Amino acid sequence: MHAATLLDSTAFGLTVQRLCYQLVEDHDDLSNTVLLGLQPRGVFLSRRLVRELGRILGGARIGSGELDITFHRDDFRRRPMPLAPNAMQMDLSIEGRHVVLIDDVLYTGRSIRAGLDALLSFGRPASVQLLVLIDRRFARELPIAADYVGRWVDSIEGQRVTVDCAETEGEDRVLLHGGDGGTARGIHHQASSTT
Amino acid sequence: MSDQLSTEHLLGIQDLTPDDIDLIFRTADGFKEVLSRPIKKVPSLRDITVANLFFENSTRTRISFELAEKRLSADIINFSSSSSSVKKGETLIDTVNNILAMKVDMVVMRHPDPGAAVFLSRHVRARIVNAGDGTHEHPTQALLDAYSIREKLGRVRGVKVAIVGDILYSRVALSNIHCLHKLGAEVTLCGPPTLMPRHVASLGVRVEHDLDKALAWCDVANMLRIQLERQGGDGLANFPGLREYAMLYGLDLPRYRRLGRDIVIMHPGPINRGVEVTSEVADHANSIILDQVENGVAIRMAVLYLLAGRIPREN
């Protein structure tokens, strides 16, 4: 099957760096901010951001965790088999803090809805934002939008976006599978396309 | 590694594969985490209705199931035979079908007759969870016992477990033997000959009548409760007295210390303090009796969640 490369490892690295600087712009030294990666695939991006932010902020300790949404999904009993849960890592309080949810791909928005639900069983954060590496636009089934986006992708149904990470697949890259109808837009293109 | 149980009901450990048990344990790990959150509730079963049918008294199993169901957001109805039409002569199938007519999806049942859960699963349209059927099986207890061993020792395979006491009247023993064998543990049964079922060795277990020898062999001692209510006419037909039982088969601190090493102490509750174990042993650092209770809720959540995941939706 044809697969187009949306981000190669260089672009992947640059995008992660840009996202970090955007976070620093909005959250200063992140001392009252918590980064939460969504299991299973958001956690690799989240760990990468935490590492990179630590470097940028001169070794500052970044509050972070990993959120499993399995029991909050809205497709229980609507899929052939129930999903087994992933590990949860929530060793910090989110009460009154600014939370940034992190996932690899934003598509229908349903995972994020479940993530918000799971998040609120840990307390009441001051605010919640969403950071994604890939935003598949025009595919939303819920009124959910990302605050920080690595790259926008216009894709059609039947296409699939996969995010590979050095930690798991041995290489950082983002691929678009199935057909050639999609186009990817970086931040500069996005600015022009919305005007 | 599968993400689906091989069975539609939980009738006994005998029907489960080692993969099923592993899946239940992995799912229970997730629910244990849920139970440590400030808000200990998830919405998974919010469109499921569960009936808890207790045709025999059991406070702690019922509470544990009820809490598991509530933590999963299921709707619950409770039914106990002491306050019911069973006393008016209604049959089991009629009773259950009357309840199912009110759109109930799952039934958790405790019943005094062995095989009641299997019987029900063949005649009604609902998922059945056996919460103990007479002296036959009590699968969730066996699962939470093995899960607690796994949590304490990091594994079940190769662990030596002594099941001590009233094997004859205990449904916990049979389910435990099946569960531990499926997970690769070794089992020795220990108790007075009068409380040991015949042909029990055919299950592939060792039988030992000397408690000190069994304790010297084991890593884990599961001290079963003397089922005083099942011991026949005057209450004590199978052994001369509780005091003699406690001396021969009870675990007290001096006996524990004589081992010269640490073993894990378990008890399915409710404890007859001073009979199966003394207070010092029950409250000992190596006793995981209260962990068993805590894990019971997570295990029951996992079982209900996985079984409910197999109920087709009506659309």
XYZ file of C-alpha atoms in Angstrom:
510
model
C 0.000 0.000 0.000
C 1.166 3.497 -0.765
C 2.368 5.460 2.266
C 3.339 9.106 2.119
C 5.772 10.532 4.650
C 4.249 13.455 6.526
C 7.190 13.975 8.869
C 10.631 12.438 8.579
C 12.905 12.189 11.597
C 14.419 15.676 11.100
C 11.034 17.347 10.708
C 9.735 15.285 13.637
C 12.525 16.607 15.872
C 11.986 20.218 14.763
C 8.246 19.947 15.332
C 8.728 18.594 18.848
C 11.110 21.476 19.587
C 8.642 24.047 18.258
C 5.867 22.595 20.399
C 8.134 22.856 23.450
C 8.850 26.545 22.820
C 5.132 27.204 22.332
C 4.466 25.546 25.707
C 7.155 27.688 27.348
C 5.640 30.825 25.783
C 2.267 30.097 27.383
C 3.320 28.369 30.592
C 6.566 30.146 31.606
C 8.695 27.666 33.543
C 5.841 25.112 33.688
C 5.996 25.071 37.500
C 2.199 24.995 37.761
C 1.684 22.883 34.646
C 1.231 19.141 34.282
C 1.847 17.306 30.994
C -0.330 14.202 30.662
C 0.291 11.695 27.877
C -2.698 9.615 26.839
C -2.106 5.851 26.795
C -1.129 4.042 24.713
C 0.498 6.235 22.028
C 0.483 9.720 23.512
C 2.932 8.771 26.235
C 5.936 8.548 23.907
C 5.353 12.082 22.657
C 4.768 13.244 26.218
C 8.020 11.716 27.477
C 9.877 13.295 24.574
C 8.413 16.718 25.353
C 9.289 16.382 29.031
C 12.878 15.515 28.164
C 13.187 18.339 25.659
C 11.558 20.882 27.999
C 13.923 19.865 30.775
C 16.810 20.687 28.465
C 15.324 24.015 27.363
C 14.520 25.071 30.933
C 17.923 24.080 32.258
C 16.992 20.885 34.076
C 13.777 22.139 35.662
C 11.546 19.356 36.899
C 8.435 19.065 34.706
C 5.266 17.674 36.281
C 4.086 14.829 34.095
C 1.950 11.726 34.093
C 0.337 9.112 31.906
C -3.411 8.750 31.648
C -5.217 5.562 30.634
C -8.676 6.125 29.180
C -9.762 2.504 28.637
C -12.589 2.469 31.184
C -13.901 5.856 30.008
C -14.177 5.021 26.308
C -17.580 5.400 24.681
C -17.227 2.321 22.446
C -17.394 -0.320 25.183
C -19.702 -3.105 23.898
C -19.711 -1.445 20.466
C -16.450 -3.034 19.472
C -15.836 -6.776 19.054
C -13.918 -7.110 22.293
C -13.242 -5.000 25.347
C -9.848 -3.349 25.556
C -7.403 -4.295 28.273
C -6.169 -1.320 30.246
C -2.696 0.247 30.048
C -0.583 1.407 32.947
C -1.657 4.627 34.628
C 0.922 6.982 36.074
C -0.645 9.751 38.126
C 1.686 10.376 41.035
C 0.876 14.070 41.260
C -2.110 16.247 42.011
C -3.823 18.092 39.180
C -5.990 20.127 41.551
C -5.711 23.812 40.599
C -2.936 23.194 38.037
C -2.817 23.774 34.289
C -3.040 20.435 32.491
C -1.886 19.799 28.934
C -3.257 16.545 27.503
C -0.909 15.044 24.923
C -1.745 12.581 22.158
C -0.130 11.579 18.896
C -3.089 11.985 16.519
C -6.320 13.961 16.927
C -8.967 12.370 14.729
C -12.613 11.951 15.817
C -12.007 13.591 19.203
C -13.520 10.661 21.085
C -10.284 9.634 22.821
C -9.841 13.191 24.038
C -13.429 13.229 25.343
C -12.649 10.026 27.265
C -9.363 11.567 28.419
C -11.180 14.610 29.837
C -13.572 12.293 31.649
C -10.720 10.202 33.083
C -8.832 13.355 34.039
C -11.700 14.771 36.065
C -11.757 11.720 38.337
C -8.430 12.968 39.674
C -9.665 16.397 40.660
C -10.417 19.849 39.225
C -7.592 21.344 37.196
C -7.323 25.130 36.702
C -7.410 24.628 32.937
C -7.003 21.872 30.357
C -5.326 22.258 26.968
C -4.661 19.780 24.215
C -1.396 19.183 22.355
C -1.218 16.779 19.401
C 1.504 15.926 16.937
C -0.956 15.406 14.065
C -4.371 17.011 13.705
C -6.527 15.251 11.116
C -8.854 18.094 10.307
C -12.432 17.741 9.070
C -12.791 14.352 10.785
C -14.111 15.486 14.160
C -17.203 13.814 15.616
C -17.189 15.968 18.742
C -16.598 19.683 19.331
C -12.949 19.309 20.337
C -9.978 21.338 19.103
C -6.266 21.228 19.852
C -4.359 24.175 21.339
C -0.936 23.073 20.085
C -0.574 21.201 16.798
C 2.544 19.736 15.224
C 1.047 19.411 11.788
C -2.403 19.578 10.217
C -3.394 16.821 7.840
C -6.339 16.901 5.457
C -7.213 13.270 4.953
C -10.159 11.327 3.675
C -11.967 8.390 5.223
C -10.107 5.142 4.732
C -6.742 6.770 5.131
C -4.713 6.115 8.217
C -2.048 8.175 9.941
C 0.626 6.340 11.927
C 3.182 7.894 14.216
C 6.379 5.884 14.676
C 8.708 6.676 17.560
C 12.382 5.929 18.002
C 11.518 4.288 21.342
C 9.174 1.693 19.854
C 9.625 1.509 16.071
C 13.277 2.524 15.959
C 12.650 5.678 13.901
C 10.773 8.955 14.313
C 8.364 9.499 11.449
C 4.732 10.098 10.578
C 3.138 8.274 7.657
C -0.138 8.659 5.792
C -1.394 5.300 4.516
C -3.903 4.543 1.787
C -4.360 6.699 -1.255
C -3.001 10.063 -2.214
C -5.933 12.333 -1.418
C -4.389 13.863 1.665
C -2.218 16.903 2.067
C -0.195 17.892 5.043
C 0.190 21.433 6.214
C 2.746 22.807 8.613
C 2.244 25.837 10.779
C 3.075 28.353 8.012
C 0.622 26.824 5.576
C -2.005 26.771 8.267
C -1.714 30.532 8.744
C -2.392 31.171 5.074
C -5.124 28.586 4.735
C -7.243 30.070 7.485
C -7.175 33.599 6.148
C -2.370 -12.903 24.809
C -6.037 -12.323 24.106
C -8.263 -9.428 25.064
C -11.398 -11.488 25.319
C -12.536 -14.192 27.723
C -13.170 -17.623 26.234
C -16.410 -17.902 28.186
C -19.708 -15.986 28.352
C -20.362 -16.732 32.028
C -18.140 -17.188 35.040
C -19.476 -20.459 36.410
C -16.272 -21.916 37.760
C -12.522 -21.794 37.431
C -12.685 -25.106 35.566
C -14.059 -23.301 32.475
C -11.267 -20.710 32.360
C -8.028 -20.998 30.420
C -4.718 -19.707 31.836
C -5.019 -16.883 29.250
C -8.442 -15.958 30.658
C -7.004 -15.754 34.164
C -4.098 -13.669 32.938
C -6.514 -11.289 31.188
C -8.625 -10.969 34.343
C -5.473 -10.164 36.353
C -4.279 -7.536 33.861
C -7.703 -5.923 33.836
C -7.822 -6.032 37.645
C -4.482 -4.167 37.718
C -6.244 -1.330 35.898
C -9.165 -1.355 38.298
C -6.862 -1.384 41.325
C -5.507 1.879 40.013
C -9.060 3.205 39.572
C -9.741 2.314 43.211
C -6.805 4.462 44.325
C -8.167 7.609 42.615
C -9.979 10.381 44.443
C -13.066 9.486 42.379
C -13.231 5.700 42.349
C -15.761 5.258 39.617
C -15.688 4.640 35.872
C -18.638 4.742 33.456
C -18.005 1.438 31.623
C -21.159 -0.445 32.706
C -23.607 2.445 32.801
C -25.990 0.726 30.382
C -25.833 -2.615 32.199
C -28.186 -3.806 34.940
C -26.959 -6.434 37.379
C -29.087 -8.508 39.729
C -27.415 -9.830 42.861
C -29.303 -12.969 43.832
C -28.270 -14.321 47.186
C -30.155 -17.492 48.067
C -27.738 -17.966 50.953
C -26.363 -15.417 53.356
C -23.049 -13.861 52.508
C -22.430 -10.365 53.669
C -18.895 -9.819 52.468
C -19.161 -11.387 49.008
C -22.376 -9.458 48.384
C -20.856 -6.181 49.548
C -17.751 -6.768 47.441
C -19.804 -7.487 44.305
C -22.125 -4.584 45.004
C -19.242 -2.177 45.390
C -17.589 -3.517 42.213
C -20.844 -2.969 40.302
C -21.277 0.544 41.667
C -17.689 1.481 40.839
C -18.434 0.415 37.259
C -21.617 2.543 37.183
C -23.946 -0.440 36.668
C -27.541 -0.351 37.877
C -28.103 -2.853 40.659
C -30.950 -4.776 42.166
C -30.478 -6.896 45.254
C -32.480 -9.945 46.097
C -32.065 -12.264 49.033
C -34.022 -15.401 49.719
C -34.822 -14.517 53.299
C -37.184 -11.802 52.076
C -38.497 -13.399 48.937
C -41.011 -15.528 47.175
C -38.610 -18.490 47.200
C -40.065 -19.205 50.600
C -43.473 -19.274 48.918
C -42.399 -22.155 46.694
C -41.333 -20.445 43.469
C -38.759 -22.340 41.384
C -35.312 -20.935 40.682
C -35.964 -20.465 36.946
C -39.268 -18.698 37.631
C -37.652 -16.410 40.167
C -34.830 -15.500 37.836
C -37.007 -15.101 34.741
C -39.265 -12.751 36.672
C -36.263 -10.621 37.449
C -34.912 -10.819 33.904
C -38.278 -9.667 32.554
C -37.309 -6.305 34.023
C -34.398 -6.119 31.543
C -31.514 -7.360 33.627
C -28.297 -8.158 31.765
C -26.202 -9.965 34.345
C -26.895 -12.130 37.358
C -24.524 -12.602 40.266
C -25.750 -15.613 42.201
C -24.929 -17.286 45.490
C -26.851 -20.522 45.969
C -26.625 -23.393 48.467
C -26.864 -26.085 45.768
C -23.779 -27.180 43.801
C -24.377 -26.670 40.072
C -27.055 -23.994 40.507
C -25.083 -21.483 38.424
C -24.488 -23.940 35.565
C -28.157 -24.911 35.634
C -29.244 -21.295 35.473
C -26.854 -20.467 32.620
C -28.550 -23.126 30.507
C -32.073 -21.869 31.103
C -32.056 -18.087 31.232
C -30.892 -15.288 28.961
C -28.394 -13.416 31.098
C -24.728 -13.599 31.880
C -24.178 -15.527 35.100
C -21.434 -14.920 37.625
C -21.207 -17.679 40.189
C -20.700 -16.121 43.616
C -20.536 -19.544 45.252
C -22.682 -22.613 44.623
C -22.793 -24.865 47.678
C -19.561 -26.785 48.148
C -18.751 -26.650 44.426
C -17.017 -23.462 43.237
C -16.433 -19.871 44.277
C -14.443 -18.627 41.298
C -14.009 -14.954 42.205
C -12.580 -15.940 45.597
C -10.022 -18.222 43.937
C -9.113 -15.481 41.464
C -8.615 -12.879 44.171
C -6.568 -15.345 46.231
C -4.236 -16.102 43.316
C -4.118 -12.405 42.404
C -3.110 -11.550 45.981
C -0.345 -14.176 45.886
C 0.873 -12.726 42.569
C 0.851 -9.244 44.097
C 2.735 -10.302 47.248
C 5.294 -12.662 45.702
C 5.444 -11.342 42.137
C 4.427 -14.659 40.622
C 2.159 -17.667 41.055
C 4.056 -20.225 38.977
C 6.117 -22.507 41.173
C 4.695 -21.132 44.430
C 3.863 -23.760 47.065
C 0.456 -23.209 48.601
C -0.922 -25.104 51.586
C -4.706 -24.999 51.879
C -5.463 -25.781 55.488
C -8.612 -26.750 57.333
C -12.137 -27.565 56.309
C -11.648 -28.824 52.758
C -14.809 -30.948 52.809
C -17.313 -28.131 53.142
C -15.322 -25.451 51.403
C -16.083 -24.212 47.903
C -13.029 -21.997 48.211
C -10.715 -25.025 48.283
C -11.914 -26.576 45.026
C -11.811 -23.316 43.046
C -8.423 -22.501 44.545
C -6.972 -25.870 43.549
C -8.134 -25.432 39.938
C -6.941 -21.837 39.752
C -3.523 -22.447 41.307
C -2.908 -25.496 39.114
C -3.806 -23.540 35.967
C -1.274 -20.910 36.974
C 1.461 -23.455 37.701
C 1.480 -23.424 41.511
C 1.799 -26.520 43.691
C -0.928 -27.327 46.200
C -0.965 -29.328 49.412
C -4.192 -29.843 51.324
C -3.936 -30.132 55.054
C -6.656 -30.921 57.564
C -8.184 -33.637 59.692
C -9.147 -36.782 57.728
C -12.812 -36.182 58.592
C -12.744 -32.824 56.779
C -10.886 -34.166 53.736
C -13.060 -35.257 50.795
C -12.477 -38.779 49.461
C -10.532 -39.182 46.215
C -9.202 -35.647 46.612
C -5.732 -36.810 45.556
C -7.182 -37.408 42.071
C -7.103 -33.592 41.650
C -3.324 -33.790 41.602
C -2.738 -32.350 45.064
C -0.686 -33.631 47.972
C -2.536 -34.452 51.162
C -0.881 -33.892 54.517
C -2.477 -34.356 57.927
C 0.328 -32.802 59.947
C 0.092 -28.999 59.894
C 3.738 -28.452 60.875
C 4.941 -30.513 57.903
C 2.621 -28.662 55.535
C 3.816 -25.292 56.846
C 7.467 -26.310 56.569
C 6.832 -27.126 52.892
C 4.798 -24.115 51.803
C 5.382 -20.480 50.754
C 1.751 -19.539 51.338
C -0.711 -20.886 53.917
C -4.374 -20.327 53.103
C -6.181 -20.988 56.395
C -9.770 -21.842 55.478
C -12.640 -21.041 57.753
C -14.310 -23.864 59.642
C -17.795 -23.901 58.141
C -19.541 -24.249 61.503
C -22.950 -23.906 59.872
C -22.335 -26.903 57.606
C -20.922 -29.353 60.158
C -24.066 -31.437 60.530
C -26.624 -31.896 63.281
C -25.107 -30.588 66.487
C -22.701 -28.332 64.658
C -19.584 -30.406 65.323
C -19.961 -33.888 63.854
C -16.554 -34.071 62.200
C -14.144 -33.177 64.975
C -14.312 -33.299 68.752
C -14.142 -29.600 69.467
C -12.927 -26.210 68.360
C -10.212 -26.206 71.002
C -8.764 -29.479 69.777
C -9.032 -28.275 66.165
C -7.192 -25.081 67.049
C -4.420 -27.023 68.766
C -3.879 -29.352 65.809
C -4.738 -27.153 62.806
C -4.738 -23.597 64.082
C -1.840 -21.265 63.331
C -0.569 -19.324 66.327
C 2.524 -17.187 66.712
C 4.776 -19.805 68.399
C 4.001 -22.259 65.591
C 4.702 -19.566 62.984
C 7.994 -18.627 64.690
C 9.133 -22.259 64.810
C 9.240 -22.202 61.001
C 12.258 -19.925 61.189
C 11.270 -18.221 57.902
C 8.502 -16.083 56.496
C 5.447 -17.503 54.812
C 2.422 -15.605 53.517
C -0.763 -16.019 55.551
C -4.164 -15.917 53.903
C -7.722 -16.399 55.075
C -10.909 -16.015 53.007
C -12.812 -14.615 55.988
C -14.744 -14.299 58.135
C -12.058 -15.364 60.624
C -12.898 -17.409 63.682
C -10.137 -15.720 65.666
C -8.354 -18.243 67.864
C -9.556 -21.192 65.764
C -7.934 -21.130 62.305
C -5.498 -18.373 63.189
C -4.849 -16.405 66.358
C -5.068 -12.625 66.396
C -1.271 -12.192 66.387
C -1.039 -14.222 63.189
C -4.060 -12.633 61.520
C -2.589 -9.180 62.116
C 1.001 -10.225 61.317
C 3.058 -8.292 58.761
C 3.004 -11.307 56.437
C -0.751 -11.679 56.617
C -2.423 -10.472 53.415
C -5.954 -11.058 54.679
C -7.049 -7.448 54.197
C -5.277 -7.230 50.815
C -7.456 -10.157 49.759
C -10.561 -8.141 50.627
C -9.281 -5.074 48.771
C -8.269 -7.095 45.716
C -11.673 -8.773 45.724
C -13.345 -5.593 44.500
C -10.801 -5.110 41.675
C -11.083 -8.764 40.591
C -14.888 -8.600 40.571
C -14.788 -5.371 38.580
C -12.513 -7.074 36.047
C -14.807 -10.112 35.740
C -17.948 -7.992 35.336
C -16.233 -5.674 32.850
C -14.900 -8.492 30.687
C -18.182 -10.437 30.708
C -20.234 -7.292 30.003
C -17.952 -6.537 27.068
C -19.287 -9.690 25.434
C -22.958 -8.791 25.742
C -24.201 -7.729 22.315
C -26.023 -4.406 22.152
C -29.648 -4.298 21.069
C -30.087 -1.770 18.305
